[in-house]
Every structure is written in C-alpha cells, then in structure tokens.
Amino acid sequence: MKCSFCGHLESKVVDTRDNGVDSIRRRRECLSCCKRFTTYEFVDREQFVVVKNNGERRPFDISKVRAGIVKACQKREIPEVKIDELVYNIEQQVFNSLDLEIKSSKIGAIIMEALKQLDSVAYIRFASVYQKFCDVDSFVEFIKSSC
C-alpha cells in the first residue's frame, strides 16, 4: 500500500476493523516515514446500470442516493446511523433485484418507501422533488393520500 505522506510502497497493518457495511478499515504505518494512515477495503460488486426516464443509462451510484436522502432529512433529528442503515438497505435491495439494469423510478419508489417508514417530513420532502408536482393542488392531494 502506497504511503499517502511519502509515497513509499511498503507499510504494515497496525489495526484492522470490520465496518459492518461491506468494508474493512485498516490502520497502517509506513515503513519509511513511520507515519500512520487509514485505508478502506470495499467489496467490488458487479456494476449495475440505472435506466433513467429518458432512456439514458448510467452506472448505479449509491452516493447519489445518499445525497438525496441526506437532503430530505436536513434539519430533522435523524441520527446519522439511521441514514447509513437506510442507504445500506436500499443498496442491498438494488443488488438483490437480480437484474443488472434497474429503472430510476424503481429506485425512487424504494427510497420513498424507506423514508416513509423513517420520517414523514423527510418522505414528503423527497416526494416533492421526486414526483415533480405541477401545482400546489396535486402536492396537497399527495400529502392527504400519504398521511
């Protein structure tokens, strides 16, 4: 492993921890400069493709899912751990779908269902962007039917 400080190619592992979410955290010490740095190892999964509404295909990016959820949960008293669990569960649902292509609308529906169970305000916030309401009446009707 290349040292992030001096670029030396050899280091020793000082500590290893399982992060519990498909990754392993390793604390390393450079054999040249003796500085310590952290590396993460992730499981390399098969690449899933998201089919957008306009037919465009993009690689599945869990960071986009996370960003949408974090934005919907802003200023809500939702622990970061709950958001991490939610993102992990959504990622697992996508990977367990057994298809290498998944529609963005299906991912959106999975996120909405998960947010509905987590926090009703975050659910409404996400839905307001995801559903692309054309007017206030359709938004109010959605809220009435959801709650």
Tab-separated table of N, CA and C in Angstrom:
chain	number	residue	atom	x	y	z
A	1	MET	N	0.848	-1.175	0.000
A	1	MET	CA	0.000	0.000	0.000
A	1	MET	C	0.890	1.233	0.000
A	2	LYS	N	0.630	2.147	-0.890
A	2	LYS	CA	1.442	3.354	-1.041
A	2	LYS	C	1.130	4.343	0.079
A	3	CYS	N	2.167	4.844	0.739
A	3	CYS	CA	2.026	5.808	1.831
A	3	CYS	C	1.475	7.122	1.276
A	4	SER	N	0.474	7.661	1.945
A	4	SER	CA	-0.124	8.920	1.480
A	4	SER	C	0.730	10.135	1.818
A	5	PHE	N	1.777	9.936	2.630
A	5	PHE	CA	2.665	11.047	3.005
A	5	PHE	C	3.923	11.093	2.151
A	6	CYS	N	4.647	9.965	2.087
A	6	CYS	CA	5.936	9.977	1.381
A	6	CYS	C	5.931	9.166	0.089
A	7	GLY	N	4.873	8.372	-0.156
A	7	GLY	CA	4.771	7.601	-1.386
A	7	GLY	C	5.487	6.266	-1.360
A	8	HIS	N	6.094	5.903	-0.226
A	8	HIS	CA	6.774	4.615	-0.096
A	8	HIS	C	5.753	3.494	-0.300
A	9	LEU	N	6.175	2.408	-0.939
A	9	LEU	CA	5.240	1.346	-1.307
A	9	LEU	C	5.009	0.288	-0.231
A	10	GLU	N	5.770	0.333	0.859
A	10	GLU	CA	5.606	-0.699	1.874
A	10	GLU	C	5.100	-0.100	3.178
A	11	SER	N	4.133	-0.808	3.768
A	11	SER	CA	3.585	-0.400	5.060
A	11	SER	C	3.168	-1.657	5.812
A	12	LYS	N	2.957	-1.488	7.114
A	12	LYS	CA	2.472	-2.622	7.891
A	12	LYS	C	1.102	-2.262	8.467
A	13	VAL	N	0.266	-3.278	8.623
A	13	VAL	CA	-1.069	-3.085	9.174
A	13	VAL	C	-0.960	-3.086	10.690
A	14	VAL	N	-1.439	-2.005	11.311
A	14	VAL	CA	-1.384	-1.853	12.760
A	14	VAL	C	-2.686	-2.319	13.403
A	15	ASP	N	-3.810	-2.039	12.728
A	15	ASP	CA	-5.125	-2.366	13.274
A	15	ASP	C	-6.084	-2.638	12.125
A	16	THR	N	-6.963	-3.613	12.293
A	16	THR	CA	-7.979	-3.947	11.298
A	16	THR	C	-9.329	-4.004	11.984
A	17	ARG	N	-10.325	-3.344	11.374
A	17	ARG	CA	-11.686	-3.359	11.923
A	17	ARG	C	-12.687	-3.566	10.806
A	18	ASP	N	-13.678	-4.382	11.104
A	18	ASP	CA	-14.776	-4.600	10.174
A	18	ASP	C	-15.789	-3.489	10.391
A	19	ASN	N	-16.091	-2.721	9.352
A	19	ASN	CA	-17.054	-1.630	9.475
A	19	ASN	C	-18.496	-2.109	9.466
A	20	GLY	N	-18.715	-3.380	9.155
A	20	GLY	CA	-20.056	-3.940	9.183
A	20	GLY	C	-20.899	-3.614	7.963
A	21	VAL	N	-20.415	-2.792	7.066
A	21	VAL	CA	-21.176	-2.422	5.878
A	21	VAL	C	-20.304	-2.658	4.652
A	22	ASP	N	-19.976	-3.907	4.403
A	22	ASP	CA	-19.207	-4.303	3.228
A	22	ASP	C	-17.839	-3.630	3.108
A	23	SER	N	-17.246	-3.223	4.219
A	23	SER	CA	-15.917	-2.632	4.141
A	23	SER	C	-15.087	-2.993	5.361
A	24	ILE	N	-13.779	-2.922	5.175
A	24	ILE	CA	-12.832	-3.182	6.258
A	24	ILE	C	-11.927	-1.969	6.376
A	25	ARG	N	-11.765	-1.485	7.595
A	25	ARG	CA	-10.902	-0.341	7.866
A	25	ARG	C	-9.562	-0.871	8.357
A	26	ARG	N	-8.486	-0.398	7.740
A	26	ARG	CA	-7.152	-0.811	8.164
A	26	ARG	C	-6.333	0.429	8.520
A	27	ARG	N	-5.720	0.374	9.679
A	27	ARG	CA	-4.797	1.426	10.115
A	27	ARG	C	-3.410	0.928	9.759
A	28	ARG	N	-2.660	1.716	9.002
A	28	ARG	CA	-1.344	1.294	8.513
A	28	ARG	C	-0.260	2.251	8.982
A	29	GLU	N	0.973	1.724	9.018
A	29	GLU	CA	2.134	2.543	9.353
A	29	GLU	C	3.172	2.356	8.261
A	30	CYS	N	3.638	3.484	7.716
A	30	CYS	CA	4.642	3.463	6.650
A	30	CYS	C	5.961	2.951	7.214
A	31	LEU	N	6.630	2.064	6.481
A	31	LEU	CA	7.916	1.521	6.924
A	31	LEU	C	9.066	2.479	6.648
A	32	SER	N	8.799	3.562	5.911
A	32	SER	CA	9.841	4.536	5.617
A	32	SER	C	9.755	5.755	6.548
A	33	CYS	N	8.601	6.438	6.558
A	33	CYS	CA	8.484	7.674	7.344
A	33	CYS	C	7.815	7.460	8.706
A	34	CYS	N	7.296	6.258	8.963
A	34	CYS	CA	6.658	5.863	10.232
A	34	CYS	C	5.352	6.604	10.535
A	35	LYS	N	4.803	7.319	9.562
A	35	LYS	CA	3.510	7.977	9.774
A	35	LYS	C	2.398	6.968	9.556
A	36	ARG	N	1.265	7.227	10.226
A	36	ARG	CA	0.129	6.315	10.128
A	36	ARG	C	-0.949	6.902	9.218
A	37	PHE	N	-1.639	6.007	8.508
A	37	PHE	CA	-2.743	6.413	7.653
A	37	PHE	C	-3.775	5.298	7.622
A	38	THR	N	-4.986	5.639	7.200
A	38	THR	CA	-6.107	4.697	7.197
A	38	THR	C	-6.494	4.361	5.765
A	39	THR	N	-6.781	3.083	5.526
A	39	THR	CA	-7.298	2.660	4.227
A	39	THR	C	-8.595	1.889	4.458
A	40	TYR	N	-9.430	1.874	3.442
A	40	TYR	CA	-10.691	1.131	3.489
A	40	TYR	C	-10.723	0.174	2.314
A	41	GLU	N	-11.164	-1.040	2.579
A	41	GLU	CA	-11.317	-2.036	1.521
A	41	GLU	C	-12.802	-2.312	1.365
A	42	PHE	N	-13.284	-2.266	0.114
A	42	PHE	CA	-14.687	-2.493	-0.176
A	42	PHE	C	-14.838	-3.699	-1.081
A	43	VAL	N	-15.980	-4.355	-0.979
A	43	VAL	CA	-16.300	-5.464	-1.861
A	43	VAL	C	-16.566	-4.887	-3.243
A	44	ASP	N	-15.925	-5.438	-4.247
A	44	ASP	CA	-16.136	-4.993	-5.620
A	44	ASP	C	-17.303	-5.784	-6.196
A	45	ARG	N	-18.405	-5.092	-6.407
A	45	ARG	CA	-19.604	-5.756	-6.905
A	45	ARG	C	-19.749	-5.525	-8.405
A	46	GLU	N	-20.601	-6.349	-8.990
A	46	GLU	CA	-20.889	-6.193	-10.399
A	46	GLU	C	-21.566	-4.841	-10.630
A	47	GLN	N	-21.250	-4.182	-11.722
A	47	GLN	CA	-21.766	-2.847	-11.992
A	47	GLN	C	-23.215	-2.898	-12.461
A	48	PHE	N	-24.080	-2.192	-11.735
A	48	PHE	CA	-25.474	-2.087	-12.108
A	48	PHE	C	-25.675	-0.820	-12.923
A	49	VAL	N	-26.633	-0.873	-13.831
A	49	VAL	CA	-26.928	0.267	-14.680
A	49	VAL	C	-28.319	0.779	-14.340
A	50	VAL	N	-28.419	2.097	-14.175
A	50	VAL	CA	-29.701	2.741	-13.906
A	50	VAL	C	-30.236	3.267	-15.230
A	51	VAL	N	-31.473	2.881	-15.546
A	51	VAL	CA	-32.129	3.362	-16.761
A	51	VAL	C	-33.015	4.529	-16.361
A	52	LYS	N	-32.652	5.716	-16.838
A	52	LYS	CA	-33.393	6.928	-16.488
A	52	LYS	C	-34.676	7.010	-17.319
A	53	ASN	N	-35.549	7.925	-16.950
A	53	ASN	CA	-36.844	8.067	-17.635
A	53	ASN	C	-36.696	8.420	-19.112
A	54	ASN	N	-35.628	9.112	-19.473
A	54	ASN	CA	-35.414	9.478	-20.876
A	54	ASN	C	-34.688	8.388	-21.665
A	55	GLY	N	-34.450	7.238	-21.037
A	55	GLY	CA	-33.793	6.119	-21.703
A	55	GLY	C	-32.284	6.082	-21.524
A	56	GLU	N	-31.732	7.139	-20.989
A	56	GLU	CA	-30.284	7.205	-20.759
A	56	GLU	C	-29.877	6.172	-19.706
A	57	ARG	N	-28.706	5.599	-19.887
A	57	ARG	CA	-28.198	4.602	-18.954
A	57	ARG	C	-26.962	5.151	-18.250
A	58	ARG	N	-26.946	4.997	-16.925
A	58	ARG	CA	-25.825	5.467	-16.104
A	58	ARG	C	-25.473	4.394	-15.090
A	59	PRO	N	-24.208	4.327	-14.661
A	59	PRO	CA	-23.834	3.381	-13.600
A	59	PRO	C	-24.534	3.743	-12.291
A	60	PHE	N	-24.936	2.730	-11.541
A	60	PHE	CA	-25.570	2.951	-10.245
A	60	PHE	C	-24.553	3.582	-9.304
A	61	ASP	N	-24.949	4.676	-8.673
A	61	ASP	CA	-24.062	5.417	-7.780
A	61	ASP	C	-24.776	5.630	-6.453
A	62	ILE	N	-24.384	4.877	-5.434
A	62	ILE	CA	-25.041	4.953	-4.137
A	62	ILE	C	-24.860	6.319	-3.490
A	63	SER	N	-23.815	7.041	-3.866
A	63	SER	CA	-23.601	8.373	-3.280
A	63	SER	C	-24.712	9.338	-3.703
A	64	LYS	N	-25.293	9.144	-4.889
A	64	LYS	CA	-26.416	9.976	-5.321
A	64	LYS	C	-27.653	9.669	-4.489
A	65	VAL	N	-27.862	8.401	-4.192
A	65	VAL	CA	-28.978	8.001	-3.329
A	65	VAL	C	-28.796	8.627	-1.954
A	66	ARG	N	-27.601	8.504	-1.429
A	66	ARG	CA	-27.311	9.064	-0.098
A	66	ARG	C	-27.513	10.574	-0.064
A	67	ALA	N	-27.054	11.266	-1.098
A	67	ALA	CA	-27.194	12.726	-1.145
A	67	ALA	C	-28.664	13.138	-1.133
A	68	GLY	N	-29.499	12.426	-1.871
A	68	GLY	CA	-30.932	12.723	-1.891
A	68	GLY	C	-31.588	12.496	-0.543
A	69	ILE	N	-31.180	11.429	0.118
A	69	ILE	CA	-31.741	11.115	1.442
A	69	ILE	C	-31.275	12.137	2.467
A	70	VAL	N	-30.004	12.489	2.429
A	70	VAL	CA	-29.471	13.483	3.377
A	70	VAL	C	-30.180	14.819	3.193
A	71	LYS	N	-30.397	15.204	1.950
A	71	LYS	CA	-31.090	16.475	1.681
A	71	LYS	C	-32.524	16.432	2.212
A	72	ALA	N	-33.204	15.312	2.035
A	72	ALA	CA	-34.575	15.179	2.527
A	72	ALA	C	-34.630	15.185	4.054
A	73	CYS	N	-33.570	14.729	4.696
A	73	CYS	CA	-33.523	14.624	6.161
A	73	CYS	C	-32.902	15.839	6.839
A	74	GLN	N	-32.540	16.856	6.054
A	74	GLN	CA	-31.911	18.043	6.635
A	74	GLN	C	-32.788	18.662	7.718
A	75	LYS	N	-32.137	19.072	8.791
A	75	LYS	CA	-32.767	19.750	9.930
A	75	LYS	C	-33.823	18.896	10.628
A	76	ARG	N	-33.743	17.600	10.441
A	76	ARG	CA	-34.580	16.650	11.153
A	76	ARG	C	-33.678	15.955	12.162
A	77	GLU	N	-34.224	15.544	13.255
A	77	GLU	CA	-33.413	14.884	14.285
A	77	GLU	C	-33.312	13.393	13.998
A	78	ILE	N	-32.645	13.100	12.894
A	78	ILE	CA	-32.444	11.713	12.475
A	78	ILE	C	-30.964	11.414	12.629
A	79	PRO	N	-30.618	10.433	13.466
A	79	PRO	CA	-29.199	10.098	13.667
A	79	PRO	C	-28.540	9.640	12.366
A	80	GLU	N	-27.284	9.970	12.216
A	80	GLU	CA	-26.508	9.590	11.032
A	80	GLU	C	-26.500	8.067	10.850
A	81	VAL	N	-26.521	7.355	11.948
A	81	VAL	CA	-26.527	5.887	11.897
A	81	VAL	C	-27.783	5.385	11.186
A	82	LYS	N	-28.918	6.022	11.445
A	82	LYS	CA	-30.176	5.625	10.794
A	82	LYS	C	-30.113	5.876	9.293
A	83	ILE	N	-29.519	6.989	8.908
A	83	ILE	CA	-29.371	7.294	7.483
A	83	ILE	C	-28.445	6.277	6.820
A	84	ASP	N	-27.343	5.939	7.498
A	84	ASP	CA	-26.421	4.925	6.967
A	84	ASP	C	-27.115	3.581	6.792
A	85	GLU	N	-27.922	3.185	7.771
A	85	GLU	CA	-28.668	1.922	7.688
A	85	GLU	C	-29.644	1.952	6.517
A	86	LEU	N	-30.325	3.084	6.358
A	86	LEU	CA	-31.294	3.237	5.282
A	86	LEU	C	-30.613	3.111	3.922
A	87	VAL	N	-29.496	3.800	3.749
A	87	VAL	CA	-28.748	3.747	2.490
A	87	VAL	C	-28.251	2.327	2.225
A	88	TYR	N	-27.744	1.680	3.261
A	88	TYR	CA	-27.259	0.303	3.120
A	88	TYR	C	-28.403	-0.633	2.692
A	89	ASN	N	-29.564	-0.491	3.334
A	89	ASN	CA	-30.713	-1.348	2.997
A	89	ASN	C	-31.199	-1.114	1.575
A	90	ILE	N	-31.198	0.139	1.136
A	90	ILE	CA	-31.597	0.452	-0.244
A	90	ILE	C	-30.608	-0.169	-1.224
A	91	GLU	N	-29.323	-0.039	-0.919
A	91	GLU	CA	-28.292	-0.630	-1.778
A	91	GLU	C	-28.470	-2.142	-1.867
A	92	GLN	N	-28.765	-2.782	-0.757
A	92	GLN	CA	-28.978	-4.227	-0.753
A	92	GLN	C	-30.190	-4.613	-1.599
A	93	GLN	N	-31.270	-3.835	-1.509
A	93	GLN	CA	-32.465	-4.118	-2.317
A	93	GLN	C	-32.154	-4.024	-3.808
A	94	VAL	N	-31.372	-3.023	-4.186
A	94	VAL	CA	-30.998	-2.866	-5.595
A	94	VAL	C	-30.152	-4.046	-6.047
A	95	PHE	N	-29.153	-4.439	-5.248
A	95	PHE	CA	-28.282	-5.545	-5.629
A	95	PHE	C	-28.993	-6.896	-5.587
A	96	ASN	N	-29.999	-7.008	-4.738
A	96	ASN	CA	-30.740	-8.265	-4.640
A	96	ASN	C	-31.828	-8.390	-5.695
A	97	SER	N	-32.021	-7.369	-6.516
A	97	SER	CA	-33.067	-7.407	-7.539
A	97	SER	C	-32.737	-8.402	-8.658
A	98	LEU	N	-31.494	-8.844	-8.717
A	98	LEU	CA	-31.012	-9.848	-9.680
A	98	LEU	C	-30.982	-9.362	-11.124
A	99	ASP	N	-31.329	-8.109	-11.370
A	99	ASP	CA	-31.212	-7.528	-12.700
A	99	ASP	C	-29.987	-6.632	-12.736
A	100	LEU	N	-29.293	-6.609	-13.853
A	100	LEU	CA	-28.145	-5.716	-13.983
A	100	LEU	C	-28.573	-4.315	-14.403
A	101	GLU	N	-29.839	-4.177	-14.810
A	101	GLU	CA	-30.406	-2.877	-15.125
A	101	GLU	C	-31.619	-2.650	-14.229
A	102	ILE	N	-31.713	-1.442	-13.692
A	102	ILE	CA	-32.841	-1.097	-12.835
A	102	ILE	C	-33.323	0.296	-13.214
A	103	LYS	N	-34.620	0.470	-13.259
A	103	LYS	CA	-35.195	1.766	-13.626
A	103	LYS	C	-35.049	2.739	-12.465
A	104	SER	N	-34.774	3.994	-12.804
A	104	SER	CA	-34.633	5.019	-11.770
A	104	SER	C	-35.930	5.183	-10.986
A	105	SER	N	-37.062	4.945	-11.637
A	105	SER	CA	-38.350	5.052	-10.948
A	105	SER	C	-38.490	3.990	-9.856
A	106	LYS	N	-37.907	2.812	-10.092
A	106	LYS	CA	-37.951	1.754	-9.078
A	106	LYS	C	-37.074	2.133	-7.886
A	107	ILE	N	-35.906	2.712	-8.155
A	107	ILE	CA	-35.039	3.161	-7.066
A	107	ILE	C	-35.739	4.255	-6.269
A	108	GLY	N	-36.382	5.191	-6.968
A	108	GLY	CA	-37.123	6.252	-6.296
A	108	GLY	C	-38.225	5.707	-5.415
A	109	ALA	N	-38.937	4.691	-5.895
A	109	ALA	CA	-40.014	4.081	-5.108
A	109	ALA	C	-39.455	3.390	-3.860
A	110	ILE	N	-38.313	2.743	-3.996
A	110	ILE	CA	-37.673	2.085	-2.848
A	110	ILE	C	-37.281	3.131	-1.804
A	111	ILE	N	-36.703	4.241	-2.267
A	111	ILE	CA	-36.290	5.314	-1.353
A	111	ILE	C	-37.508	5.909	-0.653
A	112	MET	N	-38.570	6.166	-1.417
A	112	MET	CA	-39.771	6.763	-0.822
A	112	MET	C	-40.372	5.857	0.246
A	113	GLU	N	-40.432	4.573	-0.030
A	113	GLU	CA	-40.993	3.635	0.957
A	113	GLU	C	-40.144	3.613	2.226
A	114	ALA	N	-38.838	3.628	2.050
A	114	ALA	CA	-37.937	3.613	3.210
A	114	ALA	C	-38.063	4.902	4.015
A	115	LEU	N	-38.128	6.047	3.329
A	115	LEU	CA	-38.271	7.331	4.032
A	115	LEU	C	-39.626	7.456	4.726
A	116	LYS	N	-40.645	6.882	4.128
A	116	LYS	CA	-41.995	6.923	4.716
A	116	LYS	C	-41.992	6.263	6.093
A	117	GLN	N	-41.227	5.193	6.223
A	117	GLN	CA	-41.150	4.484	7.493
A	117	GLN	C	-40.208	5.162	8.477
A	118	LEU	N	-39.241	5.930	7.963
A	118	LEU	CA	-38.259	6.587	8.817
A	118	LEU	C	-38.770	7.913	9.383
A	119	ASP	N	-39.269	8.783	8.496
A	119	ASP	CA	-39.664	10.126	8.922
A	119	ASP	C	-40.635	10.703	7.888
A	120	SER	N	-41.824	11.094	8.327
A	120	SER	CA	-42.849	11.557	7.386
A	120	SER	C	-42.466	12.871	6.702
A	121	VAL	N	-41.775	13.762	7.398
A	121	VAL	CA	-41.373	15.030	6.787
A	121	VAL	C	-40.313	14.782	5.709
A	122	ALA	N	-39.342	13.941	6.005
A	122	ALA	CA	-38.314	13.606	5.016
A	122	ALA	C	-38.955	12.936	3.800
A	123	TYR	N	-39.947	12.107	4.050
A	123	TYR	CA	-40.682	11.435	2.970
A	123	TYR	C	-41.352	12.468	2.062
A	124	ILE	N	-42.037	13.454	2.648
A	124	ILE	CA	-42.728	14.487	1.876
A	124	ILE	C	-41.724	15.348	1.117
A	125	ARG	N	-40.609	15.676	1.749
A	125	ARG	CA	-39.572	16.469	1.077
A	125	ARG	C	-39.040	15.742	-0.159
A	126	PHE	N	-38.722	14.458	0.023
A	126	PHE	CA	-38.191	13.683	-1.104
A	126	PHE	C	-39.252	13.570	-2.197
A	127	ALA	N	-40.486	13.302	-1.801
A	127	ALA	CA	-41.576	13.151	-2.772
A	127	ALA	C	-41.807	14.432	-3.557
A	128	SER	N	-41.633	15.591	-2.913
A	128	SER	CA	-41.879	16.857	-3.603
A	128	SER	C	-40.921	17.051	-4.773
A	129	VAL	N	-39.720	16.516	-4.663
A	129	VAL	CA	-38.756	16.594	-5.764
A	129	VAL	C	-38.951	15.416	-6.714
A	130	TYR	N	-39.106	14.230	-6.176
A	130	TYR	CA	-39.188	13.012	-6.982
A	130	TYR	C	-40.451	12.972	-7.852
A	131	GLN	N	-41.585	13.378	-7.299
A	131	GLN	CA	-42.862	13.292	-8.021
A	131	GLN	C	-43.054	14.412	-9.043
A	132	LYS	N	-42.251	15.471	-8.956
A	132	LYS	CA	-42.324	16.602	-9.893
A	132	LYS	C	-43.758	17.136	-10.001
A	133	PHE	N	-44.298	17.578	-8.894
A	133	PHE	CA	-45.659	18.110	-8.879
A	133	PHE	C	-45.759	19.348	-9.760
A	134	CYS	N	-46.848	19.440	-10.525
A	134	CYS	CA	-47.016	20.574	-11.437
A	134	CYS	C	-47.717	21.754	-10.775
A	135	ASP	N	-48.436	21.499	-9.682
A	135	ASP	CA	-49.097	22.600	-8.987
A	135	ASP	C	-49.293	22.243	-7.508
A	136	VAL	N	-49.738	23.224	-6.754
A	136	VAL	CA	-49.906	23.045	-5.313
A	136	VAL	C	-51.004	22.032	-5.008
A	137	ASP	N	-52.073	22.041	-5.799
A	137	ASP	CA	-53.195	21.127	-5.548
A	137	ASP	C	-52.771	19.666	-5.631
A	138	SER	N	-51.958	19.322	-6.620
A	138	SER	CA	-51.506	17.935	-6.746
A	138	SER	C	-50.594	17.559	-5.580
A	139	PHE	N	-49.807	18.537	-5.097
A	139	PHE	CA	-48.945	18.295	-3.942
A	139	PHE	C	-49.778	18.069	-2.680
A	140	VAL	N	-50.802	18.903	-2.473
A	140	VAL	CA	-51.691	18.767	-1.308
A	140	VAL	C	-52.432	17.432	-1.368
A	141	GLU	N	-52.896	17.052	-2.545
A	141	GLU	CA	-53.593	15.779	-2.722
A	141	GLU	C	-52.674	14.601	-2.385
A	142	PHE	N	-51.417	14.688	-2.790
A	142	PHE	CA	-50.449	13.645	-2.471
A	142	PHE	C	-50.261	13.533	-0.959
A	143	ILE	N	-50.130	14.673	-0.295
A	143	ILE	CA	-49.938	14.678	1.163
A	143	ILE	C	-51.145	14.058	1.861
A	144	LYS	N	-52.352	14.407	1.421
A	144	LYS	CA	-53.566	13.855	2.022
A	144	LYS	C	-53.644	12.340	1.838
A	145	SER	N	-53.266	11.873	0.670
A	145	SER	CA	-53.340	10.438	0.404
A	145	SER	C	-52.241	9.646	1.088
A	146	SER	N	-51.142	10.313	1.433
A	146	SER	CA	-49.994	9.632	2.051
A	146	SER	C	-50.099	9.528	3.555
A	147	CYS	N	-50.725	10.488	4.173
A	147	CYS	CA	-50.728	10.526	5.632
A	147	CYS	C	-52.003	10.026	6.239
